[in-house]
XYZ file of N, CA, C and O in Angstrom:
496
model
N 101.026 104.913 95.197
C 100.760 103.741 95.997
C 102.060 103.246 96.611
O 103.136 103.542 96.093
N 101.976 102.462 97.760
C 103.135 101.581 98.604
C 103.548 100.468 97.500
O 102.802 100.002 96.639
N 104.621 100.218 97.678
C 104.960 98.939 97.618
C 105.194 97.970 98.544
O 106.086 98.369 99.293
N 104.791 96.823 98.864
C 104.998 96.151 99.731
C 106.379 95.445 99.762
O 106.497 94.482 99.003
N 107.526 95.816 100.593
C 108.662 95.048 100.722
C 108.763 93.973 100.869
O 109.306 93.312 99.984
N 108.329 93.412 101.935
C 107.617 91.569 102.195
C 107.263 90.846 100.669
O 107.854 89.836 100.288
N 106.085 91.611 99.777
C 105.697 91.223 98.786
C 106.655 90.935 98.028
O 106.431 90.041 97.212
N 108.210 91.660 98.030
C 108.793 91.843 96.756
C 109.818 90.665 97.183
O 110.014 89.568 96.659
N 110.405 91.277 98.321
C 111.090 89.813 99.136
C 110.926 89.748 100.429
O 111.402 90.586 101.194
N 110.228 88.735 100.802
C 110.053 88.169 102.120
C 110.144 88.004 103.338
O 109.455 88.083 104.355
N 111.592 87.648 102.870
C 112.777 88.074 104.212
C 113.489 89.171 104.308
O 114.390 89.313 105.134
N 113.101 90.128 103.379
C 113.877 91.501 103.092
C 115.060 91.496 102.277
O 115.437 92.515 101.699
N 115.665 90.391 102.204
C 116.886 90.009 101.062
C 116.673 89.552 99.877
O 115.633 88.987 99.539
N 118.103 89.861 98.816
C 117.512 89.295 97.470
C 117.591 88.395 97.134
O 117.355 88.081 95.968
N 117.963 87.603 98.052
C 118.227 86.503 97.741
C 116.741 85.628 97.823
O 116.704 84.424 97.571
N 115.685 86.319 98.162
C 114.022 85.955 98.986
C 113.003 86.410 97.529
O 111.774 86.395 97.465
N 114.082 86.834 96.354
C 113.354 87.600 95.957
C 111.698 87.317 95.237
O 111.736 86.099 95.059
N 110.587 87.696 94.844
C 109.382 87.223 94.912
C 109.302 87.733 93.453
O 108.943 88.893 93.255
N 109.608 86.945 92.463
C 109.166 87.242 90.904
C 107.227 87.742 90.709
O 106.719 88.427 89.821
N 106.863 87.377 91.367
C 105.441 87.120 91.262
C 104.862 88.384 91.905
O 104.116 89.147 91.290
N 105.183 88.537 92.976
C 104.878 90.096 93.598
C 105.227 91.587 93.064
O 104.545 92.604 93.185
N 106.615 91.404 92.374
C 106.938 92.207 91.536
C 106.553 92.677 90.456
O 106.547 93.870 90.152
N 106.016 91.277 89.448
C 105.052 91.529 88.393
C 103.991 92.443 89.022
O 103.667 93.555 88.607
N 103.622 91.953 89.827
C 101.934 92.411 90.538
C 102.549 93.884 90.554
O 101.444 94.423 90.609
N 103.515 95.066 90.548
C 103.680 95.833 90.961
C 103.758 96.580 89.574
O 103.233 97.691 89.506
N 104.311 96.104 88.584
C 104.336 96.409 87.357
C 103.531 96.555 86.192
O 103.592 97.346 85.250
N 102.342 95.103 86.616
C 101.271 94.961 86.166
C 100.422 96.932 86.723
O 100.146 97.896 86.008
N 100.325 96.781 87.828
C 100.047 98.157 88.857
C 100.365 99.423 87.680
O 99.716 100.244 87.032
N 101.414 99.115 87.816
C 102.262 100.976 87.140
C 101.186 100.523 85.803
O 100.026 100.933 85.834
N 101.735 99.540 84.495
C 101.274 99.703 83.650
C 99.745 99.710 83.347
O 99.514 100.026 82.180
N 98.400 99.381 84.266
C 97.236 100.013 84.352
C 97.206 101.344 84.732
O 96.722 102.162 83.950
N 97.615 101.673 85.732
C 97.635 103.617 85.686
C 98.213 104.055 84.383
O 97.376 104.477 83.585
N 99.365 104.052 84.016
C 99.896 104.524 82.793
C 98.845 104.356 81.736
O 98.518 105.466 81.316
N 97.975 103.051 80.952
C 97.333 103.103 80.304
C 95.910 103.991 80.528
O 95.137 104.465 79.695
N 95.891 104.019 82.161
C 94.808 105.187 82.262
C 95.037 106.779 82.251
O 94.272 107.650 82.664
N 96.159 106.895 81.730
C 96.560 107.978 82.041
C 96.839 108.707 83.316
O 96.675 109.922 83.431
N 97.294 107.874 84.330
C 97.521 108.140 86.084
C 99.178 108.390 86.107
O 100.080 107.552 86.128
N 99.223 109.404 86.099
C 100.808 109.284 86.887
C 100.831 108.411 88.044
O 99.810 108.420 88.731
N 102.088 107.424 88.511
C 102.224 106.632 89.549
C 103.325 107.006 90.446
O 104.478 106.807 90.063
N 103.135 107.443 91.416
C 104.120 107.915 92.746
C 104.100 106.633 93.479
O 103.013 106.175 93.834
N 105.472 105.858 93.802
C 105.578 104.942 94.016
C 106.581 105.364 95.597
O 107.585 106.076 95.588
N 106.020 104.757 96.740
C 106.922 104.916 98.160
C 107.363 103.645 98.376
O 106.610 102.694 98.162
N 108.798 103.451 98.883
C 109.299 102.314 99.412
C 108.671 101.646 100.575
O 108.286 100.492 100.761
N 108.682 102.647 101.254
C 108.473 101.788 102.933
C 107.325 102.915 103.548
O 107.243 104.139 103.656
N 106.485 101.700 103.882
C 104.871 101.965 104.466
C 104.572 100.939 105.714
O 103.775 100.001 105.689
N 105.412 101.350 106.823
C 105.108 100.678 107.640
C 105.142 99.312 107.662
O 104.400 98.808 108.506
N 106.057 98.238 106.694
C 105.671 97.100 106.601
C 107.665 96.230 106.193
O 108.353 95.798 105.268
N 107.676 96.427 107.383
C 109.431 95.527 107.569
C 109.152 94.349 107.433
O 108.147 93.808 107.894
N 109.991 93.841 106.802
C 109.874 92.627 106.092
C 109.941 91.356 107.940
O 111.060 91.217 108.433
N 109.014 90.809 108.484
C 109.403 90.187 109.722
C 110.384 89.577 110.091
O 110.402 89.175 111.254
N 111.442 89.334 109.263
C 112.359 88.397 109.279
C 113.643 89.067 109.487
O 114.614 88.516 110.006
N 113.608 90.699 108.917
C 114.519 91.516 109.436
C 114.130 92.294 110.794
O 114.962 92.964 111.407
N 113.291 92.202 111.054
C 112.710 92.894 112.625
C 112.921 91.892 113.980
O 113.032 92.146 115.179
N 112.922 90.819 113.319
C 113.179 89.636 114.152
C 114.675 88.785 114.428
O 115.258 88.450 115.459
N 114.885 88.671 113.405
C 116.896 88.279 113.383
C 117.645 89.322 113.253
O 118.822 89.223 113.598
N 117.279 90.236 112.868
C 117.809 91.884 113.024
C 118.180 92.786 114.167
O 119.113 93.366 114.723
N 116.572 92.497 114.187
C 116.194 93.936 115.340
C 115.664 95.503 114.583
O 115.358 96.558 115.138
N 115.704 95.177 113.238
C 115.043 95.630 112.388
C 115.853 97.423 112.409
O 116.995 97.633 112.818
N 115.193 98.171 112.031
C 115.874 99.444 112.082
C 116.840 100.014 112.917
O 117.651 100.858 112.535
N 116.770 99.599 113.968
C 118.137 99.459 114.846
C 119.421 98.864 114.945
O 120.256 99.037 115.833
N 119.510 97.918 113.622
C 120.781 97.525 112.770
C 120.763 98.213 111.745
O 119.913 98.743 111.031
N 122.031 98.107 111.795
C 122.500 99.144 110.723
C 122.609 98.216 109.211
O 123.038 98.771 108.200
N 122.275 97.096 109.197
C 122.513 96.166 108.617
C 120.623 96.256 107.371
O 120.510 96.044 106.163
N 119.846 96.533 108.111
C 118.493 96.762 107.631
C 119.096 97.878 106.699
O 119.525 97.206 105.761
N 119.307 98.866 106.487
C 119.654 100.007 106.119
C 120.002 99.289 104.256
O 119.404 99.468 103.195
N 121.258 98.453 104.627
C 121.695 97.702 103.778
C 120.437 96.893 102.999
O 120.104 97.396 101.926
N 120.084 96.313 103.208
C 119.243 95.493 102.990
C 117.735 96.512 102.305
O 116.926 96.079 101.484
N 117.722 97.738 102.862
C 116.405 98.542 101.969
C 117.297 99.062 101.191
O 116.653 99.402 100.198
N 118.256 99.301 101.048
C 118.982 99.990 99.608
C 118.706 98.767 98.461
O 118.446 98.889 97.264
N 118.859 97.567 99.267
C 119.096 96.274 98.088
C 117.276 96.073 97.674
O 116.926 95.766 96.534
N 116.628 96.225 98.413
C 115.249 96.278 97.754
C 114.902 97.242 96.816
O 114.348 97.085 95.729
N 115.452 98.684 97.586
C 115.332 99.914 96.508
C 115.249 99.795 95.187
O 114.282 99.904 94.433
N 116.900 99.449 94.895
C 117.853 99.286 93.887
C 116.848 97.725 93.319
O 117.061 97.593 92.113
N 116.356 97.150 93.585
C 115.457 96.007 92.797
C 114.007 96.616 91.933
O 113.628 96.605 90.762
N 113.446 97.157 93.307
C 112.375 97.943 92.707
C 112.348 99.326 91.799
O 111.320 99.758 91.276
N 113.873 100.054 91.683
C 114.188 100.763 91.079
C 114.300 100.259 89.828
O 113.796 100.956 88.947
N 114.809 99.260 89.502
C 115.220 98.071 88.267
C 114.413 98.352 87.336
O 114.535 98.939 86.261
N 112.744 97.391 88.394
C 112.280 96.802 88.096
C 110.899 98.443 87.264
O 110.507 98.759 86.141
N 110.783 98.726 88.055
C 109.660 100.257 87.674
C 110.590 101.336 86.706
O 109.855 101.843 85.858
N 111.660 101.703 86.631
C 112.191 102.751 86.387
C 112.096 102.586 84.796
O 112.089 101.371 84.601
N 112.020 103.270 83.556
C 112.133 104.396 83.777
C 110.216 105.042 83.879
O 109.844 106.203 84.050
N 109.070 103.361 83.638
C 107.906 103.861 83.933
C 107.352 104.958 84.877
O 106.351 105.651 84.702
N 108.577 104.965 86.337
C 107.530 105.769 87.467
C 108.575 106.633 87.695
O 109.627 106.184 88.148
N 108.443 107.871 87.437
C 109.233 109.371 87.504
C 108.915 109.704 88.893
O 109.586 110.644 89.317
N 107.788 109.022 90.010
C 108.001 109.978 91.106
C 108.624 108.942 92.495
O 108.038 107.861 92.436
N 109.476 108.976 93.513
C 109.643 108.166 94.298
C 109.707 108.535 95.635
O 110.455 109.465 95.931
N 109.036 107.957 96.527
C 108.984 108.664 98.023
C 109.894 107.509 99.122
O 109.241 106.476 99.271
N 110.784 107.505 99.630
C 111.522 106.642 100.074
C 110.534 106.017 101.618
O 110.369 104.864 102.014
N 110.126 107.096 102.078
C 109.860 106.344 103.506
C 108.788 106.815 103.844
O 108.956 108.024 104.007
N 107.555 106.469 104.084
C 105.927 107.476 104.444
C 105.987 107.482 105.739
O 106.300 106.513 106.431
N 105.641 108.751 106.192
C 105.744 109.564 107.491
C 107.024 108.792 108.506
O 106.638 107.938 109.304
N 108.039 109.015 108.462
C 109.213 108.494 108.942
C 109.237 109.211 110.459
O 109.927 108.685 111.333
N 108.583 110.245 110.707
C 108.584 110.483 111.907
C 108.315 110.033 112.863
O 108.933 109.938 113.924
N 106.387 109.397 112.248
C 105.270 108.512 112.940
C 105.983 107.434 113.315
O 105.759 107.033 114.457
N 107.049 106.659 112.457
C 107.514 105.320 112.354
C 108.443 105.398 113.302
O 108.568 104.283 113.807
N 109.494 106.554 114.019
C 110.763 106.988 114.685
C 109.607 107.100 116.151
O 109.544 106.406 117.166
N 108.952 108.063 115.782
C 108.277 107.930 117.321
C 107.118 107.376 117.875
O 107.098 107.240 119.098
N 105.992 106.975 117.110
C 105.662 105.574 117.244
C 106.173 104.398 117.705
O 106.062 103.956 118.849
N 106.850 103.807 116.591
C 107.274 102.974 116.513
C 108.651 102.544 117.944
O 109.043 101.435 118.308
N 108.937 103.511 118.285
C 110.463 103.634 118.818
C 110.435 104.477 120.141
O 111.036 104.256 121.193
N 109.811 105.225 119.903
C 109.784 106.341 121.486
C 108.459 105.925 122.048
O 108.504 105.791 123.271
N 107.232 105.669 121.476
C 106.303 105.832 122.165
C 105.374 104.402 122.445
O 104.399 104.101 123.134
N 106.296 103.717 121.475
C 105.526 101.996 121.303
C 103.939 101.981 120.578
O 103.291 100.935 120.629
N 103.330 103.287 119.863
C 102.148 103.051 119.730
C 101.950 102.279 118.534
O 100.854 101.722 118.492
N 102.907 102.046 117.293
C 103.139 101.530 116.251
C 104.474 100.347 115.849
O 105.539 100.583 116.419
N 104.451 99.611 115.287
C 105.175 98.613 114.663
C 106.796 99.347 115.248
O 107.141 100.470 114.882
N 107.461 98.668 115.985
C 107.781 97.385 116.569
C 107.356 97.311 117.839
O 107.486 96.292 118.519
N 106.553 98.911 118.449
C 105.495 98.844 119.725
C 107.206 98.316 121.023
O 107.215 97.467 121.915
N 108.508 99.357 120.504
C 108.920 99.824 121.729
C 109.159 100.854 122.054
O 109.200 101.665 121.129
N 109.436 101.390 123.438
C 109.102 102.634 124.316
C 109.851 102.258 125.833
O 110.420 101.186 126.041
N 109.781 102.872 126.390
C 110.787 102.981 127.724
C 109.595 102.394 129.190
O 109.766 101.869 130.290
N 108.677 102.760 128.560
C 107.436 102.936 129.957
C 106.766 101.163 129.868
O 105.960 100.760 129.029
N 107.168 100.641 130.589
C 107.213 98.923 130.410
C 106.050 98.675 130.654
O 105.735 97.567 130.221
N 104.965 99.392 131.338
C 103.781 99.065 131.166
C 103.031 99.278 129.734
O 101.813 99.121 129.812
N 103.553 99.620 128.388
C 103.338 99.621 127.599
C 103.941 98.813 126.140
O 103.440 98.367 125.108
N 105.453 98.935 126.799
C 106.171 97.821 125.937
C 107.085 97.205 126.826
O 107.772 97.747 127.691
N 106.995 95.699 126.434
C 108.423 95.023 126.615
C 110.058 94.813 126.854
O 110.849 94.247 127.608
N 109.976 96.142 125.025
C 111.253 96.161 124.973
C 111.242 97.936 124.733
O 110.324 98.752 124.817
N 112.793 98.093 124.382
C 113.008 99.793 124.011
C 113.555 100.851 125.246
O 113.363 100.872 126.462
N 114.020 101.364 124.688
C 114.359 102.453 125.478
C 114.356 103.863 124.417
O 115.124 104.160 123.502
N 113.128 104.581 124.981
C 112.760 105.699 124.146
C 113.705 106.624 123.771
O 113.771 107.120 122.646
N 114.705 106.951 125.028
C 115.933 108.253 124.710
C 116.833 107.637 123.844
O 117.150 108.447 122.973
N 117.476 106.384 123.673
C 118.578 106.054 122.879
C 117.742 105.515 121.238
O 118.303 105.774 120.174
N 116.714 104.948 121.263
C 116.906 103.874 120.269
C 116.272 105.836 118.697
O 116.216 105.658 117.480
């Protein structure tokens, strides 16, 4: 299953951090475990925390980068040594060209302005 970053902290920092969402994630692992479910746990599922996409610019600072290591390293904390499997980023391609070349997905920019706003497909 995803974890929700937003859920864990808000604004994407730890300083945002969400005691309550985290349980909810732990609570998670330890029902599979008692069912006997191995739990494969992915960081990032399409869901940037808005507050780094917005005062950021979100994956296009290099500063976000920072900021998912510091969630990582929380949710690593917080699950480890319960969940042996970890997937850092789900379909990172979809999210690079979606998201970035083609505008069809989250942050919906692309070069062709009748489709997005912002972006420029060859650089970003």
């Amino acid at each position: 299953f995803s974890v929700s970053w937003p859920r864990v902290m808000p604004t994407g920092r730890k300083e945002s951090l969400n005691a309550e969402g985290l349980e909810y994630y732990r609570q998670a692992v330890d029902a599979l475990l008692e069912a006997k479910i191995e739990p494969f746990i992915t960081l990032y599922h399409y869901d940037l925390p808005a507050a780094l996409e917005h005062s950021e610019g979100g994956w296009l600072n290099s500063s976000v980068v920072d900021a998912f290591s510091e969630y990582a390293d929380v949710v690593f904390e917080a699950l480890s040594p319960r969940v042996k499997y970890w997937l850092t980023i789900n379909e990172p391609h979809s999210i690079a060209t979606g998201g970035y070349m083609y505008g069809e997905a989250a942050p919906g920019r692309c070069s062709n302005r009748s489709l997005c706003r912002h972006g420029n497909g060859t650089t970003e």
